[in-house]
Amino acid sequence: MSAMTEISAGKPIDLSPYHGSIIDCDIHPSPPSIAELLPYFDEYWKEVLTMRGIDRVAVDITAAPPNVPVNSRPDWRPAKGRPGSDLALMQRHVLDGFGSAAGICNCLHVAQIVFGDDLAAAMCTALNKWLAAEWLDRDPRLRASIVVPIQNPQLAAAEIERWAADRRFVQVLLPGTSDMPYGRRYYWPIYAAAARHGLSIGIHAGSSYRNAPTPTGWPSYFLSDYIGFSSIAESQLLSLLSEGVFVEYPNLKVVFIETGFLWYPSFIWRANKTWRGVRAEVPWLKEAPGTLAERHVRFTIQPVDAPPTPDQLERAIDQMGSDRFLLFSSDYPHWHYDGLNPLPAGFPTGLLEKIAVENPTETYPRLQKETAQ
Amino acid sequence: MNVNVTERDTHTPVDLTIVDCDIHPGMAPGELTPFLPKRWQEHMAVYGSFFRNGVKNAPTTHFRMAPDTARADSWPPSGRPPGADLDFMRAQHLDAYGIEYGILIPLRVGPGAQRNLEFGAALASALNDWQLATWIEKEKRFRGSIVVTPDDTEAAVKEIERLAPDRRYVQLHIPPKTDEPLGRKRYWPIFQAAVDHDLPLSCHVGGLSGHPVTGAGWPSFYLEDQHSNVQSMQAMLAGLVLEGAFERFPKLRVVLVEAGFAWVPAFCWRMDKHWERMRDEVPHLKRKPSEYVREHVWFTTQPIDEPNDNAHLAEITEWVGYDRIMFSTDYPHWDFDDPRFAFKGSLSAENREKIFRMNAKVFYGLD
């Protein structure tokens, strides 16, 4: 990869040449409370949510607790309210700060985790209305992922149809886990709807805790789970590859968001090797998993779980095997770096154009049309 | 500087003396029965294994891609199952590859996965006695593993106390898919016993915890079940580190068997990065997670990682540490690594000697 030969040799990476053109692929508006969402529900749900007191319950998700250090940089915490709840601050901190041409809002919400398919679907519809009204309508740079009731793929596909005409929605957001691995054919109605409308699928780090977050049970600490979200991403990716999702939907892109990416080289070496040994089990896979992944799979860059030295980082990124994988993300307001230097020393500067602009534009077809205008 | 060379140039000569850290002795049906007390013989005949698994007696509900998970050429002419014929194993494996020592890891009957804990403990004892009588006493090159039942800590400690004085057992064997992450306190009496007897802990992939084999739920294919060995080992390693096992037992040594090692550097960088941010949640840790791994954990090679570019394997090996990697074949299983071909790319004579021989000799105290 010749683009990667030039490295930054210990200096902070200068992103200023891309000011005004960066596409930020992961921004988190703070999830609204049910009380805040109430105006966006229909009369039936307003009554039910109020009657059951659901509008008075805190709805934080276990995989992203608001007060833990990783979930907000100290200087990005507002004086009052939740990190990521104030548009003016978000504009100042990242949209203006990085000079983003576009920023994709991924709202992590209990709507995708609660039991009860109809409740989940109603919550997702209200949440998407809220995203459109409170965020997208207020800054033309903002884009969003459609939050879908993964609990029920038919209802999820219906939610995609509801928003497909609004081209500010560029992606369909799935939580880190749900009832089963995401390659399973049960979920294909979601991929069919996304592919039909030129929407990518985003899988955000986390777990819905339908089962233990590790094959060996429940760890004691949030730190363990957060680290393990990369292991979960590996399993989700292998499921998508082996079930044949990318064979069935040859134009579909899947973006792994906030799961890290330096696990990918060793993962794909193993996936390729196992496939060579047992591919009779998955005869629809005519190509090695790694070949499919390069075409269909992308990763947002934050967090960069970087090695101790710039030289190791350069070599580790070279092991990824392609310059197409990485998408710029601030992961606002999560805390992985300080200042406006999200890329650690050693990050190949030859990749910046790909990461900041080219790869996101290729990954999100709806951004292509925008920039072509 | 590492230079790629052709595969033919990288053959390890067959006269190299090798320590194979993962050999699976096989057994014919009923072979274990005489080693069980009468009460459990009857139990075995009537109720059999009782796992957290819907297909009775299957190792998992994902059927394997090869009969008995074995190499096609490992079925002995005697008609016994793969790995169950000592003379054939000598000829096909020990003599053919110049194996100086072979570490036995018996995987049959799944003592650690039995829901009936007393039955599991009886099976573990039987397996350990069978291992000695059938293999180690007949072949000096073998060393054994004390199979223990992690979810019955008391029985596990008793079994360690019973067998540890016989130094032909060189490690404890625990599957990584335990009921709870292996670092948790309920397992600490086992670590105490291991340290007391200076026995390392071997975690060989497998186990039936009852939890889905991935954190994302149950996958469809053996292809995924096989790969889940890596994610379960990641969870197991994170568990040992973050739950504080190495802080509490500074002399504990662990070898992770059959999960490869290419994933280790990136996983350690990730642990370090997020530990730095959230270390106040785990104040019992005094050092970076990667430092505990570097000091306490070894890795076996099989199934060897195969990047397209051999230089990448050399980089990874260097990052893990040439002194922490020990060669293994997984004989007689289908994904066996042939010592002549396993390491693609360059390996200096010194590092080759470490990986194929010396690291294991030091780790296991073999002369």
XYZ file of C-alpha atoms in Angstrom:
740
model
C 0.000 0.000 0.000
C 1.984 2.940 -1.246
C -0.439 5.433 0.289
C 0.681 4.257 3.683
C 4.404 4.682 3.295
C 4.429 8.245 4.555
C 3.882 8.281 8.295
C 3.648 11.077 10.744
C 6.700 10.053 12.777
C 5.499 11.008 16.191
C 3.803 14.291 15.361
C 0.085 14.950 15.878
C -1.869 14.425 12.689
C -2.882 17.655 10.995
C -6.441 17.415 9.733
C -6.722 21.074 8.701
C -6.314 20.397 4.959
C -9.662 18.615 5.135
C -11.433 21.385 7.019
C -14.763 21.901 5.317
C -14.839 18.494 3.638
C -14.581 15.950 6.461
C -17.435 13.496 6.816
C -17.912 12.573 10.458
C -19.442 9.085 10.559
C -20.270 8.827 14.250
C -21.865 11.558 16.331
C -24.081 10.754 19.304
C -26.981 12.992 20.158
C -27.886 12.183 23.740
C -30.811 9.741 23.803
C -33.967 11.645 24.731
C -36.042 10.601 27.710
C -39.472 9.148 27.010
C -40.944 12.370 28.425
C -39.061 14.366 25.782
C -40.227 11.962 23.096
C -43.860 12.011 24.229
C -45.006 14.647 21.693
C -43.843 12.368 18.879
C -46.053 9.396 19.884
C -49.659 8.926 18.770
C -52.545 9.252 21.226
C -52.663 5.540 22.096
C -48.994 5.376 23.024
C -49.063 8.715 24.851
C -51.797 7.309 27.069
C -50.121 3.946 27.582
C -46.671 5.378 28.292
C -48.118 7.841 30.787
C -50.431 5.290 32.414
C -47.556 2.838 32.903
C -45.203 5.550 34.158
C -42.714 4.771 31.397
C -42.393 8.491 30.739
C -40.990 8.860 34.244
C -38.352 6.107 34.008
C -34.695 6.767 33.254
C -33.947 5.017 29.998
C -30.159 4.763 29.950
C -28.723 1.788 28.186
C -26.340 -0.496 30.059
C -23.811 -0.517 27.224
C -23.437 3.295 27.301
C -23.976 4.667 30.817
C -23.907 8.470 30.674
C -21.488 9.098 33.544
C -18.662 6.643 32.835
C -15.490 8.333 31.558
C -15.561 6.802 28.083
C -18.972 8.262 27.383
C -18.077 11.926 27.607
C -14.948 13.969 27.358
C -14.746 16.321 30.350
C -14.496 19.391 28.117
C -17.481 18.201 26.095
C -19.757 17.854 29.129
C -22.278 20.692 29.205
C -22.770 22.728 32.370
C -26.206 21.187 32.660
C -27.975 18.428 30.815
C -26.456 15.418 29.168
C -23.392 15.245 26.949
C -24.555 15.457 23.353
C -27.881 17.053 24.212
C -27.092 20.595 23.029
C -26.914 21.340 19.294
C -24.984 24.593 19.744
C -22.286 22.781 21.694
C -22.164 19.949 19.184
C -21.738 22.491 16.396
C -18.933 24.222 18.199
C -17.184 21.093 19.439
C -17.168 18.974 16.315
C -19.044 20.221 13.253
C -17.241 23.562 13.217
C -14.269 22.193 15.164
C -13.321 19.579 12.585
C -14.900 21.442 9.700
C -17.339 18.699 8.825
C -19.269 18.801 5.576
C -21.572 16.166 7.042
C -22.009 14.428 10.385
C -23.998 11.246 10.916
C -26.080 11.071 14.099
C -26.296 7.655 15.724
C -28.718 7.718 18.624
C -28.227 4.836 21.054
C -31.599 4.245 22.656
C -33.491 1.632 24.669
C -36.023 1.509 21.829
C -33.842 -1.200 20.292
C -33.495 -3.162 23.509
C -36.881 -3.260 25.258
C -39.141 -6.283 24.932
C -42.443 -5.915 23.129
C -42.191 -5.506 19.368
C -44.974 -2.929 19.084
C -43.664 -0.772 21.894
C -40.202 -0.927 20.321
C -41.566 0.050 16.913
C -43.535 2.970 18.364
C -40.471 4.184 20.240
C -38.311 3.970 17.114
C -40.835 5.936 15.053
C -41.022 8.637 17.716
C -37.249 8.721 18.004
C -36.744 9.118 14.255
C -39.339 11.930 14.174
C -37.469 13.560 17.029
C -34.129 13.172 15.216
C -35.557 14.794 12.084
C -37.213 17.667 13.933
C -34.712 18.431 16.676
C -31.445 17.776 14.828
C -31.666 17.341 11.057
C -34.012 20.293 10.550
C -31.729 22.549 12.547
C -28.379 22.041 10.832
C -28.058 21.118 7.163
C -24.769 19.341 7.808
C -26.412 16.699 9.957
C -27.383 13.266 8.678
C -28.796 10.385 10.701
C -29.206 6.652 10.975
C -32.743 5.279 11.042
C -33.278 3.615 14.407
C -35.236 0.411 13.771
C -37.015 -2.107 16.001
C -34.488 -4.909 15.508
C -36.777 -6.971 17.764
C -39.040 -7.535 14.752
C -37.464 -7.427 11.268
C -40.806 -6.880 9.495
C -41.553 -3.834 11.634
C -37.955 -2.708 11.181
C -38.328 -2.892 7.398
C -41.551 -0.872 7.674
C -39.682 1.793 9.643
C -37.051 1.948 6.903
C -39.808 2.414 4.309
C -41.300 5.218 6.381
C -38.092 7.266 6.191
C -36.578 6.114 2.904
C -37.721 9.194 0.992
C -35.948 11.505 3.437
C -32.426 11.464 2.063
C -30.946 12.925 5.197
C -31.207 9.386 6.617
C -28.173 7.609 5.202
C -27.952 4.445 7.287
C -29.921 1.917 9.337
C -28.658 1.598 12.896
C -28.488 -1.748 14.691
C -27.406 -2.192 18.315
C -24.280 -4.282 19.001
C -26.350 -7.397 19.628
C -29.944 -8.523 19.657
C -31.658 -11.924 19.836
C -29.284 -13.702 17.467
C -26.260 -13.038 15.275
C -27.003 -10.554 12.520
C -26.191 -12.769 9.568
C -29.151 -15.029 10.381
C -31.779 -15.041 7.643
C -34.358 -13.885 10.170
C -32.868 -10.384 9.761
C -32.730 -10.292 5.989
C -35.915 -8.207 5.522
C -33.939 -5.360 7.106
C -31.059 -5.778 4.659
C -33.453 -6.059 1.720
C -35.097 -2.754 2.647
C -31.755 -1.041 3.243
C -30.325 -2.293 -0.061
C -33.473 -1.235 -1.915
C -33.018 2.348 -0.758
C -29.242 2.736 -0.877
C -28.883 2.798 2.902
C -25.887 1.287 4.686
C -26.186 -0.808 7.814
C -24.412 0.521 10.902
C -23.739 -1.792 13.845
C -22.804 0.148 16.932
C -20.608 -1.239 19.709
C -22.546 -2.587 22.641
C -24.794 -5.393 23.750
C -28.509 -5.621 24.358
C -27.717 -8.368 26.880
C -30.133 -10.918 25.496
C -27.438 -13.361 26.524
C -24.133 -13.148 28.367
C -21.806 -10.738 26.593
C -19.072 -13.383 26.449
C -19.114 -17.130 25.709
C -17.834 -17.596 29.213
C -20.514 -15.694 31.060
C -20.940 -12.339 32.707
C -17.832 -10.331 33.671
C -17.829 -8.116 36.753
C -16.981 -4.780 35.179
C -18.197 -2.309 32.563
C -14.584 -2.061 31.454
C -14.638 -5.784 30.584
C -17.770 -5.402 28.523
C -16.486 -2.341 26.698
C -13.274 -4.154 25.775
C -15.308 -7.194 24.755
C -17.468 -5.232 22.312
C -14.706 -5.887 19.776
C -15.081 -9.646 20.315
C -18.823 -9.277 19.738
C -18.147 -7.301 16.556
C -15.921 -10.149 15.348
C -18.760 -12.613 15.860
C -21.310 -10.361 14.147
C -19.008 -9.861 11.188
C -18.362 -13.581 10.842
C -22.092 -14.225 10.945
C -22.783 -11.668 8.198
C -20.010 -13.148 6.067
C -20.804 -16.821 6.538
C -24.577 -16.648 6.192
C -24.140 -15.033 2.778
C -25.650 -11.588 3.408
C -23.194 -10.010 0.970
C -23.900 -12.645 -1.648
C -27.619 -11.942 -1.424
C -27.213 -8.139 -1.262
C -24.193 -7.344 -3.450
C -24.490 -3.581 -2.966
C -24.868 -3.580 0.797
C -22.273 -1.969 3.044
C -22.014 -2.669 6.760
C -20.227 -0.220 9.027
C -18.908 -1.276 12.412
C -19.152 1.786 14.606
C -17.040 2.353 17.719
C -15.889 -1.254 17.858
C -12.225 -0.514 17.151
C -10.664 -1.986 14.026
C -7.162 -3.231 14.770
C -8.692 -6.614 15.611
C -9.641 -7.012 11.957
C -6.341 -8.354 10.520
C -6.022 -11.350 12.834
C -9.771 -11.907 12.631
C -9.827 -12.093 8.861
C -6.706 -14.281 8.645
C -8.511 -16.754 10.862
C -11.804 -16.413 8.976
C -10.055 -17.039 5.654
C -8.211 -20.037 7.031
C -11.274 -21.643 8.583
C -13.264 -21.015 5.403
C -10.599 -22.802 3.369
C -10.945 -25.786 5.688
C -14.726 -26.033 6.037
C -16.172 -24.092 3.109
C -18.271 -27.126 2.116
C -20.534 -26.017 4.970
C -21.231 -22.650 3.326
C -21.197 -23.444 -0.412
C -22.658 -20.051 -1.321
C -19.389 -18.415 -0.292
C -17.393 -18.603 -3.498
C -14.920 -15.963 -2.370
C -12.743 -15.803 0.720
C -14.322 -13.877 3.611
C -11.579 -11.266 3.357
C -12.429 -10.531 -0.276
C -16.059 -9.939 0.648
C -15.122 -7.854 3.667
C -12.969 -5.482 1.641
C -15.928 -4.742 -0.615
C -18.667 -4.590 2.006
C -17.325 -3.851 5.481
C -16.141 -0.560 6.958
C -15.069 0.657 10.393
C -15.303 4.071 12.008
C -11.922 5.075 13.358
C -12.773 5.864 16.980
C -11.597 4.442 19.242
C -8.151 3.822 17.778
C -6.941 1.139 20.166
C -3.410 2.051 19.278
C -0.228 0.169 20.140
C 2.480 1.840 22.219
C 4.636 3.112 19.337
C 3.920 5.006 16.088
C 5.888 2.404 14.162
C 3.663 -0.402 15.475
C 0.544 1.563 14.576
C 1.740 2.022 11.041
C 2.498 -1.669 10.722
C -0.805 -2.668 12.324
C -2.773 -0.497 9.895
C -0.791 -1.971 7.008
C -1.954 -5.397 8.215
C -5.544 -4.307 7.515
C -4.658 -5.068 3.898
C -6.651 -2.269 2.250
C -7.046 1.491 2.426
C -10.821 1.230 1.933
C -11.826 0.136 5.425
C -11.662 3.219 7.619
C -14.130 6.088 8.001
C -13.488 9.262 9.946
C -15.482 9.598 13.178
C -15.267 11.989 16.090
C -17.457 9.687 18.225
C -18.695 12.872 19.884
C -19.085 13.193 22.851
C -17.290 9.975 23.786
C -13.814 10.272 25.230
C -11.069 8.549 23.283
C -8.718 11.463 22.581
C -8.252 15.098 23.508
C -8.358 18.299 21.494
C -8.888 17.983 17.760
C -6.267 15.284 17.358
C -8.253 12.075 17.012
C -5.534 10.217 15.124
C -2.527 9.059 17.139
C 1.032 9.565 15.988
C 1.993 6.931 13.479
C -1.296 7.091 11.657
C -0.395 7.033 7.953
C -1.009 10.531 6.618
C -1.383 9.086 3.133
C -4.682 7.594 4.316
C -6.244 10.848 5.477
C -7.985 11.764 2.234
C -9.467 8.249 2.031
C -10.633 8.276 5.628
C -11.933 11.829 5.794
C -13.767 12.004 2.477
C -13.412 9.217 -0.081
C -14.299 6.181 1.993
C -17.336 7.761 3.693
C -18.617 8.978 0.339
C -18.245 5.512 -1.150
C -19.878 3.909 1.903
C -22.929 6.165 2.015
C -24.405 6.457 -1.483
C -26.753 9.165 -0.265
C -23.767 11.387 0.451
C -22.448 10.798 -3.055
C -25.485 12.414 -4.624
C -25.209 15.318 -2.239
C -21.573 16.052 -2.982
C -22.116 15.619 -6.732
C -24.581 18.473 -6.780
C 14.816 -7.268 9.057
C 12.506 -10.099 8.108
C 12.581 -11.279 4.538
C 9.955 -13.471 2.958
C 11.228 -16.709 1.586
C 9.495 -19.457 -0.329
C 7.628 -22.185 1.476
C 10.163 -24.802 0.462
C 12.969 -22.872 2.096
C 11.130 -22.713 5.386
C 10.715 -26.464 5.978
C 11.792 -27.427 9.429
C 14.010 -30.505 9.176
C 12.355 -33.619 10.630
C 15.233 -34.313 12.972
C 14.499 -31.172 14.946
C 13.653 -32.049 18.491
C 10.187 -30.750 19.221
C 7.969 -30.325 22.242
C 4.366 -30.693 21.100
C 2.158 -28.851 23.593
C -1.174 -30.231 22.424
C -1.761 -33.928 21.737
C -5.206 -35.454 22.222
C -5.236 -39.072 23.312
C -8.301 -40.839 21.948
C -10.330 -43.638 23.487
C -12.600 -46.429 22.325
C -16.207 -46.526 23.591
C -16.371 -47.974 27.094
C -12.631 -47.632 27.636
C -13.020 -45.275 30.558
C -15.555 -47.430 32.408
C -13.073 -49.531 34.434
C -11.594 -46.317 35.831
C -14.950 -45.219 37.289
C -16.406 -46.350 40.626
C -19.290 -48.797 40.204
C -21.902 -46.191 41.151
C -20.800 -43.930 38.336
C -20.405 -46.801 35.881
C -24.119 -47.450 36.335
C -24.940 -43.782 36.102
C -22.949 -43.487 32.891
C -24.784 -46.473 31.374
C -28.250 -45.153 32.202
C -28.076 -41.362 32.186
C -24.784 -40.646 30.447
C -23.415 -37.171 29.965
C -25.805 -34.359 30.866
C -24.703 -31.115 29.252
C -26.142 -27.649 28.673
C -26.685 -28.765 25.112
C -29.657 -30.083 23.142
C -27.888 -32.835 21.218
C -26.955 -35.528 23.674
C -23.284 -36.517 23.830
C -22.360 -34.248 20.914
C -19.396 -32.033 21.761
C -21.502 -29.096 20.628
C -24.694 -28.746 18.636
C -22.626 -27.703 15.608
C -21.627 -30.901 13.834
C -17.976 -30.987 12.841
C -16.772 -31.185 9.265
C -14.696 -34.352 9.758
C -15.571 -37.637 11.495
C -14.359 -37.484 15.096
C -12.896 -34.019 14.248
C -9.912 -36.035 13.005
C -7.411 -35.996 10.182
C -8.567 -38.463 7.541
C -5.250 -40.357 7.763
C -5.252 -40.567 11.545
C -7.618 -43.557 11.761
C -5.337 -46.403 12.859
C -5.357 -49.698 10.908
C -6.173 -51.437 14.209
C -9.715 -50.067 13.954
C -9.365 -47.994 17.103
C -10.419 -44.323 16.952
C -7.984 -41.556 15.946
C -5.393 -40.885 18.630
C -6.330 -44.096 20.471
C -3.618 -46.437 19.182
C -0.271 -45.814 20.857
C 1.898 -47.670 18.339
C 0.242 -45.894 15.444
C 0.631 -42.523 17.158
C 4.307 -43.259 17.741
C 4.874 -44.075 14.099
C 2.676 -41.384 12.566
C 3.453 -38.588 14.968
C 6.068 -38.905 17.715
C 8.785 -40.627 15.671
C 7.906 -39.028 12.354
C 8.384 -35.507 13.643
C 11.096 -36.086 16.213
C 8.918 -35.199 19.171
C 10.920 -35.183 22.353
C 7.986 -34.494 24.640
C 4.265 -34.522 23.987
C 1.848 -32.808 26.363
C -1.396 -34.772 26.570
C -4.663 -32.899 26.855
C -7.564 -35.353 27.131
C -10.784 -33.800 25.871
C -13.155 -36.766 26.051
C -16.309 -37.013 28.172
C -16.260 -33.335 29.168
C -15.933 -33.559 32.950
C -15.948 -29.788 33.351
C -19.165 -29.418 31.391
C -21.244 -31.987 33.286
C -24.270 -30.479 35.003
C -24.091 -33.232 37.609
C -21.015 -31.979 39.442
C -20.281 -35.218 41.307
C -20.398 -37.164 38.065
C -18.106 -34.582 36.475
C -15.595 -34.946 39.299
C -15.688 -38.751 38.993
C -15.106 -38.483 35.256
C -12.176 -36.116 35.777
C -10.517 -38.552 38.196
C -11.144 -41.452 35.838
C -9.712 -39.514 32.906
C -6.624 -38.605 34.879
C -6.017 -42.204 36.000
C -6.674 -43.503 32.483
C -4.224 -40.965 31.074
C -1.477 -42.255 33.337
C -2.157 -45.971 32.937
C -2.871 -45.988 29.211
C -0.399 -43.436 27.929
C 2.172 -41.964 30.258
C 3.283 -45.236 31.846
C 3.722 -46.776 28.409
C 5.533 -43.926 26.681
C 8.197 -41.843 28.367
C 7.821 -38.932 25.977
C 4.332 -38.098 27.285
C 3.479 -35.652 30.012
C -0.031 -35.273 31.361
C -2.623 -32.667 32.296
C -4.680 -32.868 35.449
C -8.233 -32.457 34.196
C -10.235 -30.489 36.756
C -13.856 -29.409 37.048
C -13.839 -25.621 37.435
C -17.474 -25.361 38.455
C -16.912 -27.749 41.364
C -13.996 -25.930 42.936
C -13.807 -28.186 45.968
C -13.521 -31.332 43.866
C -11.008 -29.616 41.605
C -8.722 -28.748 44.494
C -9.022 -32.282 45.881
C -8.045 -33.713 42.515
C -5.054 -31.397 42.261
C -3.926 -32.404 45.761
C -4.294 -36.078 44.844
C -2.236 -35.955 41.665
C 0.148 -33.011 41.921
C 2.915 -35.032 43.667
C 3.278 -37.104 40.491
C 5.396 -34.723 38.427
C 4.523 -36.491 35.207
C 1.442 -34.297 35.328
C 2.800 -30.939 34.247
C -0.272 -28.697 34.186
C -3.956 -28.323 35.012
C -6.480 -28.416 32.200
C -9.560 -26.186 32.204
C -11.786 -25.318 29.241
C -12.184 -21.547 28.764
C -15.948 -21.704 28.334
C -16.679 -21.847 32.032
C -19.916 -20.905 33.743
C -18.436 -17.556 34.780
C -15.306 -15.763 33.518
C -12.369 -17.787 34.786
C -10.818 -14.900 36.670
C -13.759 -14.606 39.069
C -13.283 -15.306 42.739
C -15.162 -18.599 42.779
C -12.260 -20.119 40.808
C -9.477 -18.732 42.973
C -9.065 -21.868 45.132
C -7.996 -23.655 41.930
C -5.404 -20.968 41.228
C -4.168 -21.238 44.811
C -3.712 -24.994 44.406
C -1.969 -24.474 41.065
C 0.466 -21.999 42.585
C 1.022 -24.166 45.678
C 2.118 -27.039 43.437
C 3.858 -24.897 40.833
C 1.552 -26.200 38.113
C 0.619 -23.922 35.227
C -2.952 -23.635 34.129
C -3.724 -24.770 30.603
C -6.859 -23.428 28.973
C -7.634 -25.510 25.922
C -10.445 -24.209 23.732
C -13.836 -25.793 24.222
C -16.261 -26.287 27.024
C -20.023 -26.064 27.214
C -20.854 -23.152 29.450
C -24.456 -23.054 28.298
C -23.893 -19.475 27.222
C -24.091 -18.876 23.470
C -20.669 -19.465 21.924
C -20.533 -15.816 20.878
C -21.521 -12.656 22.716
C -23.822 -12.015 19.750
C -25.787 -15.228 20.306
C -25.825 -18.681 18.752
C -24.373 -18.826 15.234
C -25.529 -21.258 12.540
C -22.347 -22.932 11.422
C -19.425 -24.980 12.640
C -17.312 -22.433 10.757
C -18.440 -19.906 13.354
C -18.374 -22.273 16.312
C -14.751 -23.087 15.472
C -13.815 -19.399 15.231
C -15.605 -18.677 18.513
C -12.650 -20.379 20.179
C -10.822 -17.100 19.658
C -13.507 -14.862 21.145
C -13.978 -17.178 24.110
C -10.235 -17.079 24.730
C -10.287 -13.274 24.514
C -13.017 -13.206 27.161
C -11.143 -15.707 29.277
C -7.919 -13.685 29.077
C -9.696 -10.412 29.850
C -11.397 -12.176 32.754
C -8.140 -13.407 34.269
C -6.568 -9.958 33.956
C -9.431 -7.629 34.872
C -10.942 -9.694 37.664
C -7.549 -9.519 39.316
C -6.378 -13.138 39.269
C -2.799 -12.224 38.363
C -2.695 -9.461 40.927
C -3.852 -11.918 43.584
C -1.642 -14.807 42.381
C 1.647 -13.303 41.181
C 3.072 -16.757 40.483
C 0.156 -17.983 38.387
C 1.220 -19.065 34.896
C -1.302 -19.714 32.142
C -1.037 -21.189 28.664
C -3.824 -20.608 26.155
C -4.058 -23.619 23.881
C -5.469 -23.803 20.361
C -6.669 -20.253 19.910
C -3.646 -19.063 17.920
C -1.934 -15.856 18.993
C -2.307 -13.243 16.235
C -5.226 -11.644 18.081
C -3.227 -11.069 21.237
C -1.377 -7.793 20.496
C -4.447 -5.852 19.298
C -6.517 -7.213 22.172
C -3.876 -6.094 24.657
C -3.663 -2.608 23.107
C -7.434 -2.368 23.466
C -7.368 -3.502 27.092
C -4.663 -0.961 27.878
C -6.410 1.905 26.109
C -9.713 1.517 27.919
C -8.164 0.541 31.234
C -6.353 3.868 31.128
C -9.683 5.647 30.782
C -11.680 3.619 33.321
C -9.072 2.319 35.735
C -10.990 3.749 38.665
C -13.498 0.917 38.160
C -10.768 -1.695 38.730
C -8.515 -0.174 41.401
C -7.274 -3.663 42.288
C -5.182 -3.577 39.108
C -1.830 -1.978 39.754
C -0.423 -2.285 36.257
C -1.469 -2.117 32.620
C -3.429 -5.187 31.484
C -0.790 -5.953 28.842
C 1.896 -6.194 31.518
C 0.018 -8.971 33.296
C -0.364 -10.786 29.996
C 3.321 -10.389 29.158
C 4.346 -11.766 32.516
C 1.800 -14.532 33.113
C 0.516 -15.856 29.800
C 1.929 -18.159 27.119
C 0.326 -19.197 23.839
C 0.474 -22.321 21.701
C 0.773 -21.985 17.948
C -1.929 -24.164 16.431
C -3.978 -23.356 14.431
C -1.188 -21.165 13.126
C -2.335 -17.789 11.855
C -1.900 -17.383 8.114
C -1.768 -13.804 6.862
C -1.310 -13.339 3.119
C 1.968 -11.591 3.831
C 4.411 -13.697 5.856
C 6.018 -10.529 7.211
C 2.828 -9.871 9.164
C 3.174 -13.139 11.060
C 6.740 -12.181 11.953
C 5.557 -8.779 13.237
C 2.845 -10.364 15.341
C 5.184 -12.986 16.756
C 7.624 -10.287 17.742
C 4.858 -8.286 19.444
C 3.620 -11.277 21.437
C 7.198 -12.253 22.279
C 9.297 -15.122 20.908
C 9.682 -16.361 24.464
C 5.917 -16.708 24.986
C 4.943 -18.906 22.049
C 5.068 -22.704 22.161
C 4.596 -25.082 19.287
C 1.604 -27.450 19.186
C 0.114 -29.762 16.573
C -3.352 -30.676 17.911
C -2.765 -34.248 16.742
C -4.930 -36.042 15.560
C -7.457 -33.324 14.785
C -8.296 -32.163 11.270
C -6.711 -28.757 11.685
C -3.389 -30.314 12.748
C -0.293 -28.195 12.120
C 2.665 -29.932 10.534
C 5.853 -28.669 12.205
C 7.635 -28.619 8.841
C 5.200 -26.118 7.344
C 3.513 -24.340 10.237
C 5.648 -21.214 10.339
C 5.611 -19.500 6.987
C 8.275 -16.899 6.437
C 11.513 -16.335 8.209
C 12.304 -17.560 11.681
C 15.853 -17.314 12.993
C 17.492 -20.502 14.285
C 17.374 -19.066 17.784
C 13.672 -18.206 17.644
C 12.858 -21.518 16.031
C 14.544 -23.309 18.897
C 12.574 -21.236 21.401
C 9.187 -21.809 19.823
C 9.582 -25.468 18.931
C 11.400 -26.572 22.033
C 12.964 -24.368 24.655
C 10.006 -22.243 25.708
C 8.010 -25.366 26.538
C 10.929 -26.997 28.306
C 11.306 -24.001 30.562
C 7.558 -23.557 31.010
C 6.960 -27.183 31.977
C 10.271 -27.749 33.725
C 11.238 -30.526 31.303
C 14.916 -31.448 31.473
